[in-house]
PDB file of N, CA and C in Angstrom:
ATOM      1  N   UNK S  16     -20.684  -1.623 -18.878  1.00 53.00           N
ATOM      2  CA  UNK S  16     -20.912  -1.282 -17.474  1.00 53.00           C
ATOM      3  C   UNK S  16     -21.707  -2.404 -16.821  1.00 53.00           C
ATOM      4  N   UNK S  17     -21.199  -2.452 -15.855  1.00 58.00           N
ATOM      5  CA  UNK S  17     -21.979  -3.967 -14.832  1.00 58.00           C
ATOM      6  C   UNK S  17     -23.525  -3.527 -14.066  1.00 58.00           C
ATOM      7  N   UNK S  18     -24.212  -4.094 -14.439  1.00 56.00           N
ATOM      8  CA  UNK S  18     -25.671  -3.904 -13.622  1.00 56.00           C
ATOM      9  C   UNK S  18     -25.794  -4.317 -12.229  1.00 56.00           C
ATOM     10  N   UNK S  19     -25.065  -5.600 -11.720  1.00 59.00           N
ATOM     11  CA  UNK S  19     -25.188  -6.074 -10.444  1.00 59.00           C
ATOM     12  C   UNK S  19     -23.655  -6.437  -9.759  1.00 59.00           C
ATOM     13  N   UNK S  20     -23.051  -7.034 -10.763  1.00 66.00           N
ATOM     14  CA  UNK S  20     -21.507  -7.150 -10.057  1.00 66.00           C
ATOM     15  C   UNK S  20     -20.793  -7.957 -11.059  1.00 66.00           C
ATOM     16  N   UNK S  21     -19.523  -6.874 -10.934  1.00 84.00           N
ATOM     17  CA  UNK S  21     -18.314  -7.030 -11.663  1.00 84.00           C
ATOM     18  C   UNK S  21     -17.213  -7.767 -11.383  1.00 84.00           C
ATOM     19  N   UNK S  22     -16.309  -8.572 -11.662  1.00 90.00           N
ATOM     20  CA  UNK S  22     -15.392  -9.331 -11.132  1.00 90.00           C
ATOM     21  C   UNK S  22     -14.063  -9.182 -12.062  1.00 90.00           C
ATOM     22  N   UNK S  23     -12.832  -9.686 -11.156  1.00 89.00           N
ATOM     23  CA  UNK S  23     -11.615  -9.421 -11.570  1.00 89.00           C
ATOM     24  C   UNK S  23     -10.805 -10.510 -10.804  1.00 89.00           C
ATOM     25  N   UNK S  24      -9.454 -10.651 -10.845  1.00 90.00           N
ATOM     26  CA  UNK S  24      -8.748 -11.163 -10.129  1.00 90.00           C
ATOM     27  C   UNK S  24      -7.715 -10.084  -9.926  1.00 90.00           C
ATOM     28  N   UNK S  25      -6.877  -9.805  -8.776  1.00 90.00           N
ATOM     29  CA  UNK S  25      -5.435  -8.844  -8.612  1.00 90.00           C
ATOM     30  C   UNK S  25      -4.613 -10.095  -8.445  1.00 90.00           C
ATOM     31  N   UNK S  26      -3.606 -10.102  -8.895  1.00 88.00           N
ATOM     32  CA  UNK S  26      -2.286 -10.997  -8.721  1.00 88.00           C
ATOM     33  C   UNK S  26      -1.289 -10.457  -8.019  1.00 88.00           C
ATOM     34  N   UNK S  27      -1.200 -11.243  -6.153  1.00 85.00           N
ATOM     35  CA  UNK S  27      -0.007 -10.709  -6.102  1.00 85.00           C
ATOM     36  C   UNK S  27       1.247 -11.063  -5.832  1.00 85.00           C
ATOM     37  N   UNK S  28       2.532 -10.819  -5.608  1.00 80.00           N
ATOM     38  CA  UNK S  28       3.241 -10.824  -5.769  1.00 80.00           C
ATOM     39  C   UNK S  28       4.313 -11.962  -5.488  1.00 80.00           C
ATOM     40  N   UNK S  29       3.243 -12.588  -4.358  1.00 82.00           N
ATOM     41  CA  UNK S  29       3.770 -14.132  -4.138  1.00 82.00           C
ATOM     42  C   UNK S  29       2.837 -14.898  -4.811  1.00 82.00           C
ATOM     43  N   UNK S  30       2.667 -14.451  -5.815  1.00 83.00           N
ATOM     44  CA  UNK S  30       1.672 -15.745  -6.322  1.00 83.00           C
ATOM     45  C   UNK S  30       0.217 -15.807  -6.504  1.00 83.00           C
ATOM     46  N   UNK S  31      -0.089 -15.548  -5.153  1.00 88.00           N
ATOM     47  CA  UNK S  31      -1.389 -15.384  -4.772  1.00 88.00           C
ATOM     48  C   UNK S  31      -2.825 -14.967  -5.410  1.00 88.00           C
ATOM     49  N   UNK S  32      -3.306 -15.008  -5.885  1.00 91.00           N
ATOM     50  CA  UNK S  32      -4.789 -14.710  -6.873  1.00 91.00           C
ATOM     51  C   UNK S  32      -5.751 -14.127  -5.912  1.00 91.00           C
ATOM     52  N   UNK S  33      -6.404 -12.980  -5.900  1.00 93.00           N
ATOM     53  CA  UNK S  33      -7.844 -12.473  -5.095  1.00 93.00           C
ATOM     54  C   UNK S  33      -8.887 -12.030  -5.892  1.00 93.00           C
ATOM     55  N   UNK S  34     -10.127 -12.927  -5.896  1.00 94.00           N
ATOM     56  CA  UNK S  34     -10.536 -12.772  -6.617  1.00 94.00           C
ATOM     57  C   UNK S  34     -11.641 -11.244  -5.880  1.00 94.00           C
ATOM     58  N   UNK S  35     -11.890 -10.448  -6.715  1.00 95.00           N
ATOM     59  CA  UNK S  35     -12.706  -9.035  -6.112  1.00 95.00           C
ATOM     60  C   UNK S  35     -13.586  -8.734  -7.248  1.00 95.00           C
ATOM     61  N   UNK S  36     -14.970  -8.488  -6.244  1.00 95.00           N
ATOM     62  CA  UNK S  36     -16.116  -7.886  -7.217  1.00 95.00           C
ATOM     63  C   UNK S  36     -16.758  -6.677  -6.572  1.00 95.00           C
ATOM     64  N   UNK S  37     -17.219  -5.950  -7.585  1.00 93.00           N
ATOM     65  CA  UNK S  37     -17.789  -4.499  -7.472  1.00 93.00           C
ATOM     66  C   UNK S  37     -19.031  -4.494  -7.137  1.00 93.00           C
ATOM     67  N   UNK S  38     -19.500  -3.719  -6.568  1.00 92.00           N
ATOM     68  CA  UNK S  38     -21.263  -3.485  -6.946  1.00 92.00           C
ATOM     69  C   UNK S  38     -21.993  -1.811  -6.592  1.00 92.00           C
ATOM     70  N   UNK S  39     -22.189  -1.751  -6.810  1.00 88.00           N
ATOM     71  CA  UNK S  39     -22.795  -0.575  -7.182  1.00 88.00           C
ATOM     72  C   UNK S  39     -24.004  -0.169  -6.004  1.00 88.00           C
ATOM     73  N   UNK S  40     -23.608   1.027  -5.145  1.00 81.00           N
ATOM     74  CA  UNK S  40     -24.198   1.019  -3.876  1.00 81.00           C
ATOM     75  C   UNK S  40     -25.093   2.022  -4.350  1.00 81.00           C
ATOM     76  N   UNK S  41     -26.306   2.302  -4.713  1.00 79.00           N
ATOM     77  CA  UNK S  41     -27.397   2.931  -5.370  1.00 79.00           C
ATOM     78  C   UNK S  41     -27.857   4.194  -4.191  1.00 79.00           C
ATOM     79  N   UNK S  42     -27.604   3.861  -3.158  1.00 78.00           N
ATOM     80  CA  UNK S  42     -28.038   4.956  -1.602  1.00 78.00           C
ATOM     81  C   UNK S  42     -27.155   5.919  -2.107  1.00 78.00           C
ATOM     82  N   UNK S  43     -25.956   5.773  -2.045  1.00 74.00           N
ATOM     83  CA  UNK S  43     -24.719   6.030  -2.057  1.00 74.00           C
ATOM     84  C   UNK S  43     -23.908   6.793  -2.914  1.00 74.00           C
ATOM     85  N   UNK S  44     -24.372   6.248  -4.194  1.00 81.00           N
ATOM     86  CA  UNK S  44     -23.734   6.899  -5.503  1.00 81.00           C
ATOM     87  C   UNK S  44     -22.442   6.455  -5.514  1.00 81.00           C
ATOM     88  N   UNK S  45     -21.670   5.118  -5.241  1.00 88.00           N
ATOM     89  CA  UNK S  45     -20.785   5.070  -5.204  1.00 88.00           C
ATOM     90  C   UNK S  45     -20.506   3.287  -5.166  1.00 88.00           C
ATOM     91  N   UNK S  46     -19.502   2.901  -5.064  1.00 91.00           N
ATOM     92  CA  UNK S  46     -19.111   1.444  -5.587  1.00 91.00           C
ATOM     93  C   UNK S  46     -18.478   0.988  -4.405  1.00 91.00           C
ATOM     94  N   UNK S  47     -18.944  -0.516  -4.164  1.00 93.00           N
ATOM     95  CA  UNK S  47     -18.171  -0.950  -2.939  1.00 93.00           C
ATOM     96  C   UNK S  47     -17.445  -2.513  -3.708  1.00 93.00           C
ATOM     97  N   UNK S  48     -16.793  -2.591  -2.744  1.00 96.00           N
ATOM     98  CA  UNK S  48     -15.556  -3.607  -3.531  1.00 96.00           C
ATOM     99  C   UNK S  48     -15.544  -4.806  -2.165  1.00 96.00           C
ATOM    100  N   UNK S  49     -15.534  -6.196  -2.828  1.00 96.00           N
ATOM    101  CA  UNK S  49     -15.294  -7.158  -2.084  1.00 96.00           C
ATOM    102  C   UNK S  49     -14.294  -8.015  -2.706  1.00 96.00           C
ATOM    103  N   UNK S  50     -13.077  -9.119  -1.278  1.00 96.00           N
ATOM    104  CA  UNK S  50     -12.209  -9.694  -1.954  1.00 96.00           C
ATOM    105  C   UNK S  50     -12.340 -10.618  -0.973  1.00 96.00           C
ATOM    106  N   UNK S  51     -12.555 -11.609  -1.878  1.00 94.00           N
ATOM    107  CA  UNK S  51     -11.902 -12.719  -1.472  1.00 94.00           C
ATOM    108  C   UNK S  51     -11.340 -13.759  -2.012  1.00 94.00           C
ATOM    109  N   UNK S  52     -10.416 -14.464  -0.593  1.00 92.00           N
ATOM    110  CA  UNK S  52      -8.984 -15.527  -0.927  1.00 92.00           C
ATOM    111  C   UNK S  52      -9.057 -16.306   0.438  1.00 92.00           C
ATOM    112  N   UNK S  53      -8.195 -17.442   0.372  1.00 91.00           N
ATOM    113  CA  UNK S  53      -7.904 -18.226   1.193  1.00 91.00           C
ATOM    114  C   UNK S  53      -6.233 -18.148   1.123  1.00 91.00           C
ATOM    115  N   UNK S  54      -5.640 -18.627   2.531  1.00 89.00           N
ATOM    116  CA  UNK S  54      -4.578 -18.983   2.611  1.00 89.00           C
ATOM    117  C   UNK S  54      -4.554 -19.205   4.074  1.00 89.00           C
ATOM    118  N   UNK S  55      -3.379 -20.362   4.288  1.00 88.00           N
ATOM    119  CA  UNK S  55      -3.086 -21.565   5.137  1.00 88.00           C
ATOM    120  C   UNK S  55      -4.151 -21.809   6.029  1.00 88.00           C
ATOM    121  N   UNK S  56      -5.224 -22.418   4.839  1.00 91.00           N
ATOM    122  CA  UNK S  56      -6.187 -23.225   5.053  1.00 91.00           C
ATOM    123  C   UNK S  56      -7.585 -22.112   5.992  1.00 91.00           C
ATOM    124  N   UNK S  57      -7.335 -20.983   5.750  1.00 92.00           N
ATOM    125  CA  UNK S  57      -8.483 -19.600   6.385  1.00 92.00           C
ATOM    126  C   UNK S  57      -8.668 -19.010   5.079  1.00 92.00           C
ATOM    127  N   UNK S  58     -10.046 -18.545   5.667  1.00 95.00           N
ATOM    128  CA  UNK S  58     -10.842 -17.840   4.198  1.00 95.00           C
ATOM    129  C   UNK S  58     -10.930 -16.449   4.555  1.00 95.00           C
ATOM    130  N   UNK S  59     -10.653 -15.511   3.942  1.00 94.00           N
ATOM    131  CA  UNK S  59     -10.884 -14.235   4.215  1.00 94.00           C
ATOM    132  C   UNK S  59     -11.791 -13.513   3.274  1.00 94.00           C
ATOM    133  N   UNK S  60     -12.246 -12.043   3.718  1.00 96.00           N
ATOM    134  CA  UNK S  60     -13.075 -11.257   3.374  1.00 96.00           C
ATOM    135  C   UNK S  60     -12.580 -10.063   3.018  1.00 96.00           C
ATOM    136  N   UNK S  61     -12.552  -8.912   2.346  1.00 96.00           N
ATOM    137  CA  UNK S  61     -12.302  -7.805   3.057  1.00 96.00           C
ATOM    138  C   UNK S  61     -13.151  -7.016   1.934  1.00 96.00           C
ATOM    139  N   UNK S  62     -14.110  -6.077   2.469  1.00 96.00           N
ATOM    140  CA  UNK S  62     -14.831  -5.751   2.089  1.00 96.00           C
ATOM    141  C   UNK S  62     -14.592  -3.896   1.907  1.00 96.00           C
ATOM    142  N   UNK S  63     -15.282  -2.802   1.656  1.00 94.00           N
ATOM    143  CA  UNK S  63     -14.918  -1.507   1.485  1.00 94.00           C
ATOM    144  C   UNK S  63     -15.608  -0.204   0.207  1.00 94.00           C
ATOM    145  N   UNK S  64     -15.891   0.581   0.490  1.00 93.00           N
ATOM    146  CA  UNK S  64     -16.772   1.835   0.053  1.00 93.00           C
ATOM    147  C   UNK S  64     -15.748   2.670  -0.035  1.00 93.00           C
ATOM    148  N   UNK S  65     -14.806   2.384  -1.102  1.00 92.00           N
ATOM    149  CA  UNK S  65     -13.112   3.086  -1.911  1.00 92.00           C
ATOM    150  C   UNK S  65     -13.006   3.222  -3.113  1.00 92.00           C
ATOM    151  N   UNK S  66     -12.190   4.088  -3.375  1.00 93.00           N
ATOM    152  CA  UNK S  66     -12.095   3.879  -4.631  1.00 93.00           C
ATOM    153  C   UNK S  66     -11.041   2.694  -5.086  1.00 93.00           C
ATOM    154  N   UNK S  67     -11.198   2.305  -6.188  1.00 93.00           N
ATOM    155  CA  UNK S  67     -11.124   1.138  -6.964  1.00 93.00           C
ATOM    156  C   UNK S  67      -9.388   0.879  -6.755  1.00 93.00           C
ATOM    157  N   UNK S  68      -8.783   2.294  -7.049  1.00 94.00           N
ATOM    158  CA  UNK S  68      -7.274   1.667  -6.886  1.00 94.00           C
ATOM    159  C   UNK S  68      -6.905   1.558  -5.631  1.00 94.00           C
ATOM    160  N   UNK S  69      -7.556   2.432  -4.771  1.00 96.00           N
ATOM    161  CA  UNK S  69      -7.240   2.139  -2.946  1.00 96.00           C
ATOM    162  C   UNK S  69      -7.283   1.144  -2.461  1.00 96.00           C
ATOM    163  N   UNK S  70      -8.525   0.461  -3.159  1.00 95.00           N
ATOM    164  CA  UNK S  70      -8.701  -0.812  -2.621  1.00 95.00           C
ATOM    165  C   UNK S  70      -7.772  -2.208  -3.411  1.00 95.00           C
ATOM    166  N   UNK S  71      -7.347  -2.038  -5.034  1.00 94.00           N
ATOM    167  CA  UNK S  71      -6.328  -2.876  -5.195  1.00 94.00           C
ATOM    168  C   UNK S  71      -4.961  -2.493  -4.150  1.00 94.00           C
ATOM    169  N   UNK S  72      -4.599  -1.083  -4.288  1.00 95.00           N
ATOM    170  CA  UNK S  72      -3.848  -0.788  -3.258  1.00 95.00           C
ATOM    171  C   UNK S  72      -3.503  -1.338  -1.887  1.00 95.00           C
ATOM    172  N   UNK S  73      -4.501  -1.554  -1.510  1.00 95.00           N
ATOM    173  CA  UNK S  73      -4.475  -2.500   0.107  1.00 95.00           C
ATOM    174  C   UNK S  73      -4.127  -3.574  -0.362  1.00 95.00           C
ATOM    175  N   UNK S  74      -4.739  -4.359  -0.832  1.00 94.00           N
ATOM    176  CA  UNK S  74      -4.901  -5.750  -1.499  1.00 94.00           C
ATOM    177  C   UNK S  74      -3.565  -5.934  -1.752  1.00 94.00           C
ATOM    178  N   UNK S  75      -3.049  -5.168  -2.179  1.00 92.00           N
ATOM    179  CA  UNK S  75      -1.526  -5.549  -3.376  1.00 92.00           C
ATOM    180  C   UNK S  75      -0.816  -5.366  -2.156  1.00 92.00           C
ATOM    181  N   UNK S  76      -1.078  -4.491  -0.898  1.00 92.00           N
ATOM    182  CA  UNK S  76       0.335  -4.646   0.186  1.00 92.00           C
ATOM    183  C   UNK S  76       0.135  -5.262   1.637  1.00 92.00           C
ATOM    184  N   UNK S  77      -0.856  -6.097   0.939  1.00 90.00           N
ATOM    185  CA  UNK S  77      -1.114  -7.711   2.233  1.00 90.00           C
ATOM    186  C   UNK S  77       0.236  -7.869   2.294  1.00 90.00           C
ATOM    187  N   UNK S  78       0.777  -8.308   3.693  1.00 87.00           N
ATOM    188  CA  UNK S  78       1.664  -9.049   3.923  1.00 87.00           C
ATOM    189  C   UNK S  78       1.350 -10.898   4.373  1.00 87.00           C
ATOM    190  N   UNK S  79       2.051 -11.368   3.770  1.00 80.00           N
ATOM    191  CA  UNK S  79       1.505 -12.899   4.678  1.00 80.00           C
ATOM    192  C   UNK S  79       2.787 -13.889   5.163  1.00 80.00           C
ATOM    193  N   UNK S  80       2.670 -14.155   5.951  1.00 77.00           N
ATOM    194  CA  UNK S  80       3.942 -14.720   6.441  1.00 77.00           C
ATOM    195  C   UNK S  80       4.280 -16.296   5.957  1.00 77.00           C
ATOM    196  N   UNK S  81       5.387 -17.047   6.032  1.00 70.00           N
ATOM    197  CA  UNK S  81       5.884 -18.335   5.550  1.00 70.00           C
ATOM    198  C   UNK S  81       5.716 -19.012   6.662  1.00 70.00           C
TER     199      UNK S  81
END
């Protein structure tokens, strides 16, 4: 079990790598999830207080255009 923050990568489907870490919201009783990635040359964030597959869930049905 992670004390301060956990990390992973989701792979998706074009390729793409996001890397996302956990942390543990102590007010809360509950886990918040951050991701981030870059693409065409912008850095993104996306941050969230979900559960764990909701939030690969989103993640996995980014769309990004060519």
């Amino acid at each position: 079990k992670c004390r301060s923050a956990c990390g992973w990568i989701v792979y998706l489907n074009n390729g793409m790598e996001i890397q996302v870490k956990e942390y543990e919201e102590k007010e809360e009783n509950s886990k918040r999830y951050e991701a981030e990635f870059e693409y065409a040359g912008a850095q993104y964030e996306i941050k969230g207080v979900v559960e764990k597959a909701e939030f690969e869930k989103i993640l996995k049905n980014l769309y990004f255009s060519k």
